[in-house]
CSV table of C-alpha atoms in Angstrom, one decimal:
chain,number,residue,atom,x,y,z
Q,604,MET,CA,9.2,7.2,-27.6
Q,605,GLN,CA,11.7,8.1,-24.8
Q,606,HIS,CA,13.3,5.8,-22.2
Q,607,ASP,CA,13.9,6.2,-18.5
Q,608,ALA,CA,17.3,6.0,-16.9
Q,609,ALA,CA,17.1,2.2,-16.6
Q,610,GLY,CA,16.3,1.8,-20.3
Q,611,HIS,CA,12.5,1.2,-20.0
Q,612,PRO,CA,10.3,2.8,-22.6
Q,613,ILE,CA,8.1,5.7,-21.3
Q,614,SER,CA,5.2,7.2,-23.1
Q,615,LEU,CA,6.8,10.6,-23.6
Q,616,GLU,CA,7.8,12.2,-26.9
Q,617,ASP,CA,9.5,15.3,-25.6
Q,618,PRO,CA,13.1,14.6,-24.4
Q,619,ARG,CA,12.8,17.5,-22.0
Q,620,ALA,CA,9.9,15.8,-20.3
Q,621,ALA,CA,11.9,12.5,-20.2
Q,622,THR,CA,14.8,14.3,-18.5
Q,623,LEU,CA,12.5,15.8,-15.9
Q,624,TRP,CA,10.9,12.4,-15.3
Q,625,ASN,CA,14.2,10.7,-14.8
Q,626,GLN,CA,15.1,13.5,-12.3
Q,627,THR,CA,11.8,12.9,-10.6
Q,628,VAL,CA,12.5,9.2,-10.1
Q,629,THR,CA,16.1,9.9,-8.8
Q,630,ALA,CA,14.8,12.6,-6.5
Q,631,PHE,CA,12.2,10.2,-5.0
Q,632,LEU,CA,14.8,7.5,-4.4
Q,633,ALA,CA,16.9,10.1,-2.6
Q,634,HIS,CA,13.9,11.5,-0.5
Q,635,SER,CA,14.6,14.8,-2.1
Q,636,ALA,CA,12.5,17.9,-1.5
Q,637,ALA,CA,12.7,18.4,-5.3
Q,638,THR,CA,10.5,15.4,-6.1
Q,639,PRO,CA,7.1,17.2,-6.4
Q,640,LEU,CA,8.8,20.1,-8.3
Q,641,ARG,CA,10.3,17.8,-10.9
Q,642,LEU,CA,7.1,15.8,-11.2
Q,643,GLY,CA,5.1,19.0,-11.6
Q,644,GLU,CA,7.4,20.2,-14.4
Q,645,THR,CA,7.1,16.8,-16.1
Q,646,LEU,CA,3.3,16.9,-16.1
Q,647,ALA,CA,3.3,20.5,-17.3
Q,648,LEU,CA,5.2,19.4,-20.4
Q,649,ALA,CA,3.3,16.1,-20.7
Q,650,PRO,CA,-0.2,16.4,-19.2
Q,651,GLY,CA,-1.2,13.0,-20.8
Q,652,PHE,CA,1.6,11.1,-19.1
Q,653,ALA,CA,-0.3,8.2,-17.4
Q,654,LEU,CA,2.8,7.0,-15.4
Q,655,GLY,CA,3.4,10.5,-14.1
Q,656,HIS,CA,-0.2,10.8,-12.8
Q,657,ALA,CA,0.0,7.4,-11.3
Q,658,ALA,CA,3.2,8.2,-9.5
Q,659,GLN,CA,1.7,11.5,-8.2
Q,660,GLY,CA,-1.2,9.6,-6.8
Q,661,LEU,CA,1.1,7.0,-5.1
Q,662,PHE,CA,3.3,9.7,-3.7
Q,663,LEU,CA,0.3,11.5,-2.2
Q,664,SER,CA,-1.0,8.2,-0.8
Q,665,LEU,CA,2.2,7.6,1.1
Q,666,LEU,CA,1.5,10.9,3.1
Q,667,GLY,CA,-1.3,9.2,5.0
Q,668,ARG,CA,-3.6,12.3,5.1
Q,669,ARG,CA,-7.3,12.1,4.6
Q,670,GLU,CA,-7.6,15.6,3.1
Q,671,LEU,CA,-5.5,14.5,0.2
Q,672,ASP,CA,-8.0,11.9,-0.9
Q,673,PRO,CA,-9.6,14.3,-3.5
Q,674,ALA,CA,-6.1,15.0,-5.0
Q,675,ILE,CA,-5.4,11.2,-5.1
Q,676,ASP,CA,-8.7,10.6,-6.8
Q,677,ALA,CA,-7.9,13.3,-9.4
Q,678,ALA,CA,-4.5,11.8,-10.1
Q,679,LEU,CA,-6.1,8.3,-10.5
Q,680,ALA,CA,-8.7,9.8,-12.9
Q,681,ALA,CA,-6.0,11.5,-14.9
Q,682,ALA,CA,-3.9,8.4,-15.1
Q,683,ARG,CA,-6.8,6.3,-16.2
Q,684,ALA,CA,-7.9,8.8,-18.8
Q,685,ALA,CA,-4.4,9.0,-20.2
Q,686,ALA,CA,-4.1,5.2,-20.3
Q,687,ASP,CA,-7.5,4.9,-22.0
Q,688,GLN,CA,-6.4,7.3,-24.7
Q,689,GLY,CA,-3.5,5.0,-25.6
Q,690,GLY,CA,-0.9,6.9,-23.8
Q,691,ALA,CA,0.5,4.1,-21.7
Q,692,ASP,CA,2.1,0.7,-22.3
Q,693,ALA,CA,1.5,-2.4,-20.2
Q,694,ARG,CA,4.1,-1.4,-17.5
Q,695,GLU,CA,2.6,2.0,-17.1
Q,696,ARG,CA,-0.9,0.5,-16.9
Q,697,GLU,CA,0.2,-1.7,-14.0
Q,698,TYR,CA,1.3,1.5,-12.1
Q,699,VAL,CA,-2.2,2.9,-12.6
Q,700,ALA,CA,-3.7,-0.4,-11.3
Q,701,ALA,CA,-1.4,-0.3,-8.3
Q,702,LEU,CA,-2.7,3.2,-7.5
Q,703,ALA,CA,-6.3,2.0,-7.8
Q,704,GLU,CA,-5.6,-0.9,-5.4
Q,705,HIS,CA,-4.0,1.4,-2.9
Q,706,ARG,CA,-6.8,4.0,-3.1
Q,707,ALA,CA,-9.3,1.2,-2.4
Q,708,GLY,CA,-7.6,0.3,0.8
Q,709,ARG,CA,-5.8,-2.8,-0.6
Q,710,ALA,CA,-2.2,-1.7,0.2
Q,711,PHE,CA,-0.9,-5.3,0.2
Q,712,ALA,CA,-2.3,-5.8,-3.3
Q,713,ALA,CA,-0.7,-2.6,-4.5
Q,714,SER,CA,2.7,-3.6,-3.2
Q,715,ASP,CA,2.3,-7.1,-4.8
Q,716,ARG,CA,1.5,-5.5,-8.1
Q,717,LEU,CA,4.5,-3.1,-7.9
Q,718,GLU,CA,6.8,-6.0,-7.2
Q,719,ARG,CA,5.4,-7.9,-10.2
Q,720,ILE,CA,6.3,-4.8,-12.3
Q,721,VAL,CA,9.9,-5.3,-11.1
Q,722,SER,CA,9.9,-9.0,-12.0
Q,723,ARG,CA,8.5,-8.4,-15.5
Q,724,HIS,CA,10.5,-5.2,-16.1
Q,725,PRO,CA,13.9,-5.8,-14.5
Q,726,GLY,CA,15.6,-2.8,-13.0
Q,727,ASP,CA,12.4,-0.8,-12.4
Q,728,SER,CA,13.7,1.1,-9.4
Q,729,LEU,CA,10.6,3.3,-9.0
Q,730,ALA,CA,8.4,0.3,-8.6
Q,731,ALA,CA,10.8,-1.3,-6.2
Q,732,LYS,CA,11.0,1.8,-4.0
Q,733,LEU,CA,7.2,2.3,-4.0
Q,734,ALA,CA,6.7,-1.3,-3.0
Q,735,GLN,CA,9.1,-1.1,-0.1
Q,736,ALA,CA,7.6,2.2,1.0
Q,737,ILE,CA,4.1,0.6,1.1
Q,738,ARG,CA,5.3,-2.5,2.9
Q,739,PHE,CA,7.2,-0.3,5.4
Q,740,MET,CA,3.9,1.4,6.2
Q,741,LEU,CA,2.3,-2.0,6.6
Q,742,GLY,CA,5.0,-3.2,8.9
Q,743,ASP,CA,5.7,-6.1,6.5
Q,744,ALA,CA,9.4,-6.7,7.2
Q,745,ALA,CA,9.3,-10.2,5.8
Q,746,GLY,CA,7.8,-8.8,2.5
Q,747,MET,CA,10.5,-6.1,2.3
Q,748,ARG,CA,13.2,-8.7,2.8
Q,749,ALA,CA,11.8,-11.1,0.2
Q,750,ALA,CA,11.7,-8.3,-2.3
Q,751,ALA,CA,15.2,-7.1,-1.4
Q,752,ASP,CA,16.6,-10.6,-1.8
Q,753,ARG,CA,15.0,-10.8,-5.3
Q,754,MET,CA,16.7,-7.5,-6.3
Q,755,VAL,CA,20.2,-9.0,-5.9
Q,756,GLN,CA,19.4,-11.9,-8.2
Q,757,PRO,CA,21.1,-11.7,-11.7
Q,758,HIS,CA,17.8,-11.5,-13.5
Q,759,ALA,CA,16.5,-8.6,-11.4
Q,760,GLY,CA,18.3,-6.0,-13.5
Q,761,PHE,CA,20.1,-4.2,-10.7
Q,762,GLY,CA,23.6,-4.9,-11.8
Q,763,ARG,CA,26.7,-2.8,-11.5
Q,764,ASP,CA,25.8,-0.7,-14.5
Q,765,HIS,CA,22.3,0.3,-13.1
Q,766,PRO,CA,22.3,4.0,-12.4
Q,767,HIS,CA,20.2,3.5,-9.2
Q,768,LEU,CA,22.2,0.6,-7.7
Q,769,GLY,CA,23.3,2.6,-4.7
Q,770,TYR,CA,19.7,3.4,-3.8
Q,771,MET,CA,18.7,-0.3,-4.2
Q,772,LEU,CA,21.5,-1.3,-1.9
Q,773,GLY,CA,20.1,1.2,0.6
Q,774,GLN,CA,16.7,-0.4,0.3
Q,775,ARG,CA,18.1,-3.8,0.8
Q,776,ALA,CA,20.1,-2.6,3.8
Q,777,PHE,CA,16.9,-1.4,5.5
Q,778,ALA,CA,15.1,-4.7,4.8
Q,779,LEU,CA,18.0,-6.7,6.2
Q,780,GLU,CA,18.1,-4.5,9.3
Q,781,GLU,CA,14.4,-4.9,10.0
Q,782,THR,CA,14.7,-8.7,9.7
Q,783,GLY,CA,17.8,-8.9,12.0
Q,784,ASP,CA,20.6,-9.4,9.5
Q,785,TYR,CA,22.6,-6.5,11.0
Q,786,ALA,CA,26.1,-7.2,9.6
Q,787,LEU,CA,25.0,-7.5,6.0
Q,788,ALA,CA,22.6,-4.5,6.5
Q,789,GLU,CA,25.4,-2.3,7.6
Q,790,ALA,CA,27.7,-3.4,4.7
Q,791,ASP,CA,25.0,-2.8,2.1
Q,792,GLY,CA,24.1,0.6,3.6
Q,793,ARG,CA,27.7,1.7,3.5
Q,794,ALA,CA,28.2,0.4,0.0
Q,795,GLY,CA,25.0,2.1,-1.2
Q,796,LEU,CA,26.2,5.5,0.2
Q,797,GLU,CA,29.5,5.1,-1.7
Q,798,LEU,CA,27.7,4.7,-5.0
Q,799,ALA,CA,25.0,7.3,-4.2
Q,800,PRO,CA,26.2,9.9,-1.7
Q,801,ASP,CA,22.6,11.2,-1.3
Q,802,ASP,CA,21.3,7.8,-0.4
Q,803,VAL,CA,19.8,8.9,2.9
Q,804,TRP,CA,17.7,5.7,3.1
Q,805,GLY,CA,20.8,3.6,3.2
Q,806,LEU,CA,22.6,6.0,5.6
Q,807,HIS,CA,19.6,5.8,7.9
Q,808,ALA,CA,19.5,2.0,7.6
Q,809,VAL,CA,23.0,1.9,9.1
Q,810,ALA,CA,21.9,4.2,11.9
Q,811,HIS,CA,19.1,1.6,12.6
Q,812,VAL,CA,21.7,-1.1,12.8
Q,813,MET,CA,23.6,0.8,15.4
Q,814,ASP,CA,20.4,1.5,17.4
Q,815,MET,CA,19.4,-2.1,17.4
Q,816,THR,CA,22.9,-3.3,18.4
Q,817,GLY,CA,23.3,-0.9,21.2
Q,818,ARG,CA,26.1,1.1,19.6
Q,819,ALA,CA,25.1,4.7,20.5
Q,820,ASP,CA,28.6,6.1,20.4
Q,821,ALA,CA,29.1,4.6,16.9
Q,822,GLY,CA,25.7,6.0,16.0
Q,823,VAL,CA,26.7,9.5,17.0
Q,824,ARG,CA,30.0,9.2,15.0
Q,825,TRP,CA,28.1,7.9,12.0
Q,826,LEU,CA,25.6,10.7,11.8
Q,827,ALA,CA,27.4,13.7,13.4
Q,828,GLY,CA,29.0,15.8,10.7
Q,829,LYS,CA,27.3,14.0,7.8
Q,830,SER,CA,24.3,16.3,7.4
Q,831,ARG,CA,25.5,17.0,3.8
Q,832,HIS,CA,24.1,13.6,2.9
Q,833,TRP,CA,20.6,14.6,3.8
Q,834,ALA,CA,20.7,18.4,3.2
Q,835,HIS,CA,18.7,17.8,0.0
Q,836,CYS,CA,15.9,15.9,1.8
Q,837,ASN,CA,12.3,16.6,2.4
Q,838,ASN,CA,11.0,16.1,5.9
Q,839,PHE,CA,12.8,12.8,6.0
Q,840,GLY,CA,15.8,14.8,7.0
Q,841,CYS,CA,14.1,15.6,10.3
Q,842,HIS,CA,13.8,11.9,10.9
Q,843,VAL,CA,17.5,11.4,10.5
Q,844,TRP,CA,18.1,14.1,13.0
Q,845,TRP,CA,15.6,12.2,15.2
Q,846,HIS,CA,18.0,9.2,15.1
Q,847,LEU,CA,20.9,11.3,16.2
Q,848,ALA,CA,18.8,12.5,19.1
Q,849,LEU,CA,18.0,8.9,20.1
Q,850,PHE,CA,21.7,8.1,20.2
Q,851,HIS,CA,22.3,11.1,22.5
Q,852,LEU,CA,19.3,9.9,24.7
Q,853,ASP,CA,20.7,6.4,24.8
Q,854,ARG,CA,24.0,7.8,26.1
Q,855,GLY,CA,22.2,9.7,28.8
Q,856,ASN,CA,22.8,13.1,27.2
Q,857,LEU,CA,19.2,14.3,27.5
Q,858,GLY,CA,20.1,17.9,27.0
Q,859,ALA,CA,21.6,17.3,23.6
Q,860,ALA,CA,18.5,15.3,22.6
Q,861,LEU,CA,16.2,18.1,23.7
Q,862,ALA,CA,18.3,20.7,21.9
Q,863,LEU,CA,18.1,18.6,18.7
Q,864,TYR,CA,14.3,18.4,19.1
Q,865,ASP,CA,14.1,22.2,19.0
Q,866,ARG,CA,16.6,22.8,16.2
Q,867,LYS,CA,16.3,19.9,13.9
Q,868,VAL,CA,13.5,17.3,14.7
Q,869,ARG,CA,10.7,19.8,15.2
Q,870,PRO,CA,12.0,23.1,13.6
Q,871,GLU,CA,8.5,24.0,12.4
Q,872,PRO,CA,5.0,23.0,13.5
Q,873,THR,CA,4.0,20.8,10.5
Q,874,ASP,CA,1.1,18.3,10.7
Q,875,ASP,CA,2.7,15.6,8.6
Q,876,TYR,CA,2.1,12.5,10.6
Q,877,ARG,CA,5.8,11.4,10.2
Q,878,ASP,CA,6.9,14.7,11.8
Q,879,ILE,CA,4.4,14.4,14.6
Q,880,ALA,CA,5.5,10.8,15.2
Q,881,ASN,CA,9.2,11.9,15.4
Q,882,ALA,CA,8.2,14.7,17.8
Q,883,ALA,CA,5.8,12.8,20.1
Q,884,SER,CA,8.0,9.7,20.4
Q,885,LEU,CA,11.1,11.8,21.2
Q,886,LEU,CA,9.3,13.9,23.8
Q,887,LEU,CA,7.8,10.8,25.5
Q,888,ARG,CA,11.1,9.0,25.5
Q,889,LEU,CA,12.6,12.1,27.2
Q,890,GLU,CA,9.8,12.2,29.8
Q,891,LEU,CA,10.3,8.5,30.6
Q,892,GLU,CA,13.9,9.4,31.4
Q,893,GLY,CA,12.7,12.1,33.8
Q,894,THR,CA,13.2,15.2,31.5
Q,895,ASP,CA,10.8,18.1,31.8
Q,896,VAL,CA,10.0,19.0,28.2
Q,897,GLY,CA,8.0,22.2,29.1
Q,898,GLY,CA,5.2,23.2,26.9
Q,899,ARG,CA,6.4,21.5,23.8
Q,900,TRP,CA,3.5,19.1,23.7
Q,901,GLU,CA,0.9,21.9,23.2
Q,902,GLU,CA,1.4,22.6,19.5
Q,903,LEU,CA,1.4,18.9,18.8
Q,904,GLY,CA,-1.9,18.3,20.7
Q,905,ALA,CA,-3.6,21.2,18.9
Q,906,LEU,CA,-2.7,19.7,15.5
Q,907,CYS,CA,-3.7,16.2,16.5
Q,908,ALA,CA,-7.1,17.3,17.8
Q,909,ALA,CA,-8.0,17.8,14.1
Q,910,ARG,CA,-6.9,14.3,13.2
Q,911,THR,CA,-9.2,12.1,15.2
Q,912,GLU,CA,-11.1,10.9,12.1
Q,913,ASP,CA,-8.2,10.4,9.7
Q,914,GLY,CA,-8.0,6.6,9.9
Q,915,CYS,CA,-5.3,6.4,7.1
Q,916,VAL,CA,-2.5,4.8,9.1
Q,917,VAL,CA,-2.8,3.2,12.6
Q,918,PHE,CA,0.8,4.2,13.3
Q,919,ALA,CA,-0.2,7.8,12.9
Q,920,ASP,CA,-3.3,7.4,15.0
Q,921,LEU,CA,-1.4,6.1,18.0
Q,922,HIS,CA,1.1,9.0,17.9
Q,923,TYR,CA,-1.8,11.5,17.6
Q,924,LEU,CA,-3.2,9.8,20.7
Q,925,MET,CA,0.0,10.3,22.6
Q,926,ALA,CA,-0.1,14.0,22.0
Q,927,LEU,CA,-3.8,14.3,22.8
Q,928,ASN,CA,-3.2,12.4,26.1
Q,929,ARG,CA,-0.2,14.5,27.1
Q,930,THR,CA,-2.1,17.8,26.6
Q,931,GLY,CA,-5.2,16.7,28.4
Q,932,ARG,CA,-7.5,16.7,25.4
Q,933,GLU,CA,-9.7,14.0,26.8
Q,934,PRO,CA,-12.7,14.4,24.4
Q,935,GLU,CA,-10.5,14.2,21.4
Q,936,ALA,CA,-8.6,11.2,22.8
Q,937,ALA,CA,-11.8,9.5,23.5
Q,938,ALA,CA,-13.1,10.2,20.0
Q,939,LEU,CA,-9.9,8.9,18.4
Q,940,THR,CA,-10.0,5.7,20.5
Q,941,ALA,CA,-13.7,5.2,19.6
Q,942,ARG,CA,-12.9,5.6,15.9
Q,943,ILE,CA,-10.1,3.0,16.1
Q,944,ALA,CA,-12.6,0.7,17.8
Q,945,ARG,CA,-15.2,1.3,15.0
Q,946,ASP,CA,-12.5,0.6,12.4
Q,947,ALA,CA,-11.6,-2.6,14.1
Q,948,GLN,CA,-15.1,-3.9,13.3
Q,949,GLY,CA,-14.6,-3.3,9.6
Q,950,LEU,CA,-13.3,-5.5,6.8
Q,951,ASP,CA,-13.1,-3.2,3.8
Q,952,HIS,CA,-9.6,-1.8,4.4
Q,953,ASP,CA,-6.2,-3.3,5.3
Q,954,GLN,CA,-5.9,-1.0,8.2
Q,955,HIS,CA,-9.1,-2.2,9.8
Q,956,GLU,CA,-7.6,-5.5,10.7
Q,957,VAL,CA,-4.6,-3.7,12.1
Q,958,CYS,CA,-6.9,-1.7,14.3
Q,959,ALA,CA,-8.3,-5.0,15.7
Q,960,VAL,CA,-5.2,-6.9,16.4
Q,961,ALA,CA,-2.8,-4.1,17.5
Q,962,GLY,CA,-4.2,-0.6,17.2
Q,963,LEU,CA,-7.1,-0.9,19.7
Q,964,PRO,CA,-5.1,-2.7,22.5
Q,965,ALA,CA,-2.3,-0.2,22.0
Q,966,ALA,CA,-4.6,2.7,22.2
Q,967,ARG,CA,-6.2,1.4,25.4
Q,968,GLY,CA,-2.7,0.9,26.8
Q,969,LEU,CA,-1.8,4.5,26.0
Q,970,ASN,CA,-4.9,5.8,27.6
Q,971,ALA,CA,-4.3,3.7,30.8
Q,972,PHE,CA,-0.7,4.9,30.9
Q,973,ARG,CA,-2.0,8.5,30.7
Q,974,ALA,CA,-4.4,7.9,33.6
Q,975,GLY,CA,-1.7,6.2,35.8
Q,976,ARG,CA,-3.4,2.9,35.7
Q,977,TRP,CA,-0.1,1.1,35.4
Q,978,ALA,CA,-1.1,-2.5,35.7
Q,979,GLU,CA,-3.9,-2.0,33.1
Q,980,ALA,CA,-1.5,-0.2,30.8
Q,981,HIS,CA,1.1,-3.0,31.1
Q,982,ARG,CA,-1.6,-5.6,30.2
Q,983,ALA,CA,-2.9,-3.8,27.2
Q,984,LEU,CA,0.4,-2.8,25.8
Q,985,ALA,CA,1.8,-6.3,26.3
Q,986,LEU,CA,-1.3,-7.7,24.5
Q,987,ALA,CA,-0.5,-5.3,21.5
Q,988,LEU,CA,3.2,-6.0,21.3
Q,989,PRO,CA,3.2,-9.3,19.4
Q,990,GLN,CA,1.2,-7.8,16.5
Q,991,LEU,CA,2.5,-4.2,16.9
Q,992,HIS,CA,4.7,-4.5,13.8
Q,993,ARG,CA,1.5,-4.4,11.8
Q,994,VAL,CA,0.9,-0.8,12.6
Q,995,GLY,CA,3.9,0.1,10.4
Q,996,GLY,CA,7.1,1.9,11.1
Q,997,SER,CA,10.4,0.4,12.1
Q,998,HIS,CA,11.7,-1.4,15.2
Q,999,ALA,CA,13.3,1.8,16.4
Q,1000,GLN,CA,10.0,3.7,16.0
Q,1001,ARG,CA,7.9,1.1,17.7
Q,1002,ASP,CA,10.4,0.7,20.5
Q,1003,LEU,CA,8.6,3.5,22.4
Q,1004,PHE,CA,5.7,1.1,23.0
Q,1005,GLU,CA,8.0,-1.5,24.5
Q,1006,ARG,CA,9.6,1.1,26.8
Q,1007,MET,CA,6.2,2.1,28.0
Q,1008,THR,CA,5.2,-1.5,28.6
Q,1009,ILE,CA,8.3,-2.0,30.8
Q,1010,ASP,CA,7.9,1.3,32.6
Q,1011,ALA,CA,4.2,0.6,33.2
Q,1012,ALA,CA,5.1,-2.7,34.9
Q,1013,LEU,CA,7.7,-1.0,37.0
Q,1014,ARG,CA,5.4,1.7,38.1
Q,1015,ALA,CA,2.8,-0.9,39.0
Q,1016,GLY,CA,5.4,-2.5,41.2
Q,1017,ASP,CA,5.3,-5.7,39.2
Q,1018,VAL,CA,9.0,-6.5,39.1
Q,1019,ARG,CA,8.6,-9.9,37.5
Q,1020,ALA,CA,6.5,-8.5,34.6
Q,1021,ALA,CA,9.0,-5.6,34.1
Q,1022,GLU,CA,11.9,-8.1,34.0
Q,1023,ALA,CA,10.1,-10.3,31.5
Q,1024,SER,CA,9.1,-7.4,29.3
Q,1025,LEU,CA,12.7,-6.1,29.3
Q,1026,ALA,CA,14.1,-9.6,28.5
Q,1027,ALA,CA,11.7,-9.9,25.6
Q,1028,ARG,CA,12.7,-6.5,24.3
Q,1029,CYS,CA,16.4,-7.4,24.5
Q,1030,ALA,CA,15.8,-10.7,22.7
Q,1031,ARG,CA,14.1,-8.8,19.8
Q,1032,ARG,CA,17.1,-6.5,19.5
Q,1033,GLY,CA,20.8,-7.2,18.8
Q,1034,ALA,CA,22.2,-6.1,22.1
Q,1035,GLU,CA,21.5,-4.4,25.4
Q,1036,ASP,CA,21.3,-0.6,25.0
Q,1037,GLY,CA,21.4,2.3,27.5
Q,1038,TYR,CA,17.7,2.1,28.2
Q,1039,ALA,CA,17.9,-1.6,29.0
Q,1040,ALA,CA,20.9,-1.0,31.3
Q,1041,ARG,CA,19.1,1.8,33.2
Q,1042,ARG,CA,15.9,-0.3,33.6
Q,1043,ARG,CA,17.8,-3.3,34.8
Q,1044,ALA,CA,19.3,-1.1,37.5
Q,1045,ALA,CA,15.8,0.2,38.3
Q,1046,ILE,CA,14.4,-3.3,38.5
Q,1047,ALA,CA,17.3,-4.4,40.8
Q,1048,GLU,CA,16.7,-1.4,43.0
Q,1049,ARG,CA,12.9,-2.1,43.2
Q,1050,ALA,CA,13.5,-5.8,43.9
Q,1051,GLY,CA,15.9,-4.9,46.7
Q,1052,ALA,CA,13.4,-2.5,48.2
Q,1053,LEU,CA,10.7,-5.1,48.1
Q,1054,ARG,CA,12.9,-7.7,49.8
Q,1055,ALA,CA,13.9,-5.2,52.4
Q,1056,ALA,CA,10.2,-4.3,53.1
Q,1057,ALA,CA,9.4,-8.0,53.4
Q,1058,LEU,CA,12.2,-8.6,55.9
Q,1059,ALA,CA,11.1,-5.6,57.9
Q,1060,ALA,CA,7.6,-6.9,58.0
Q,1061,GLU,CA,8.7,-10.3,59.5
């Protein structure tokens, strides 16, 4: 019987497999491109490793791609078979059960189960990371915060001698940021990076703090020249570059943001939903600021046309819809909207309720925005905003919907609604940023024009 890096027993006899498994876990914590390679090597040496198969299924589930369902089912079947043959202890069986919950569409139940693993087996960093990843996709900031607060308790097992403490501080930093505790979030993120220089999650949590508190200059200084910290990454590295592009956009340096889009944010035409979300949201932000992005939407639209029936993650669906709308793919956009509406009628999947309370009104708002029906777009998007966190993603990612809500009101000539939406956005954040300053100026200009027109009409 071997043990993992935190001292938990694992059902592996071969020390080489144990070493590879520990490398797999560390790679996953660091968002490393090596994660599937190390896991594949582990399972090649230990094909009866139930925990390895369960982890593989959970990793695949986080990708939010319908075509991966057969591979997830195969991983679940292999995990169950290995566990039934006596190749798993109670902790490992709980991982298998968590995968089964997630595959059945009960993501909240899966994250609850993973957090129970941490409580029963202190210091289980893999379970902690998986639980936060799932809650992040569910938009459950309160749940992330509660779990992160438990991690710092003495009985949680993440003391100074834990080999993954840096990554755990990075996790806590993100949860703190998403629940508005910006100062402590920044401190934890910086501390985590000191302990684990490849802790890109903590580094990006600090970038989130700077975004939310309107510190674009500090954000550029924080990320510029630090790419060594995410050079090891999978496509999450593109997301960190996306944050740098947002800081440039906030400062009004639209050319730098567009250049980063081409070189770093969208260097290749992948159809991973996270890559598409990065690309679509950055292009639309640039267009809202008056930038001509040329034909960059076309390859996104072509990829999204094949995703209308996915239904894995509402956050993904809404970004697919943006690309379909911006490329004039009306039949596909209509099909995607209709599928969201059908899902909103269901009860057998966690995402169906999300469709009902946030996904469908947001989709209708995006469609109205595309058609130039500005008042309708504002009403629909404003209806979605109070529940929009449930589609998943971060405050920074969902901010695009708030910007569109404000811009729709402005374009409709409804100055009061634009002002109210902007005030609500600023209240949800830590400070006024460049976007808010520009829109306040636009609101003042529009209000002045309306007053002048009224006087002229008297």
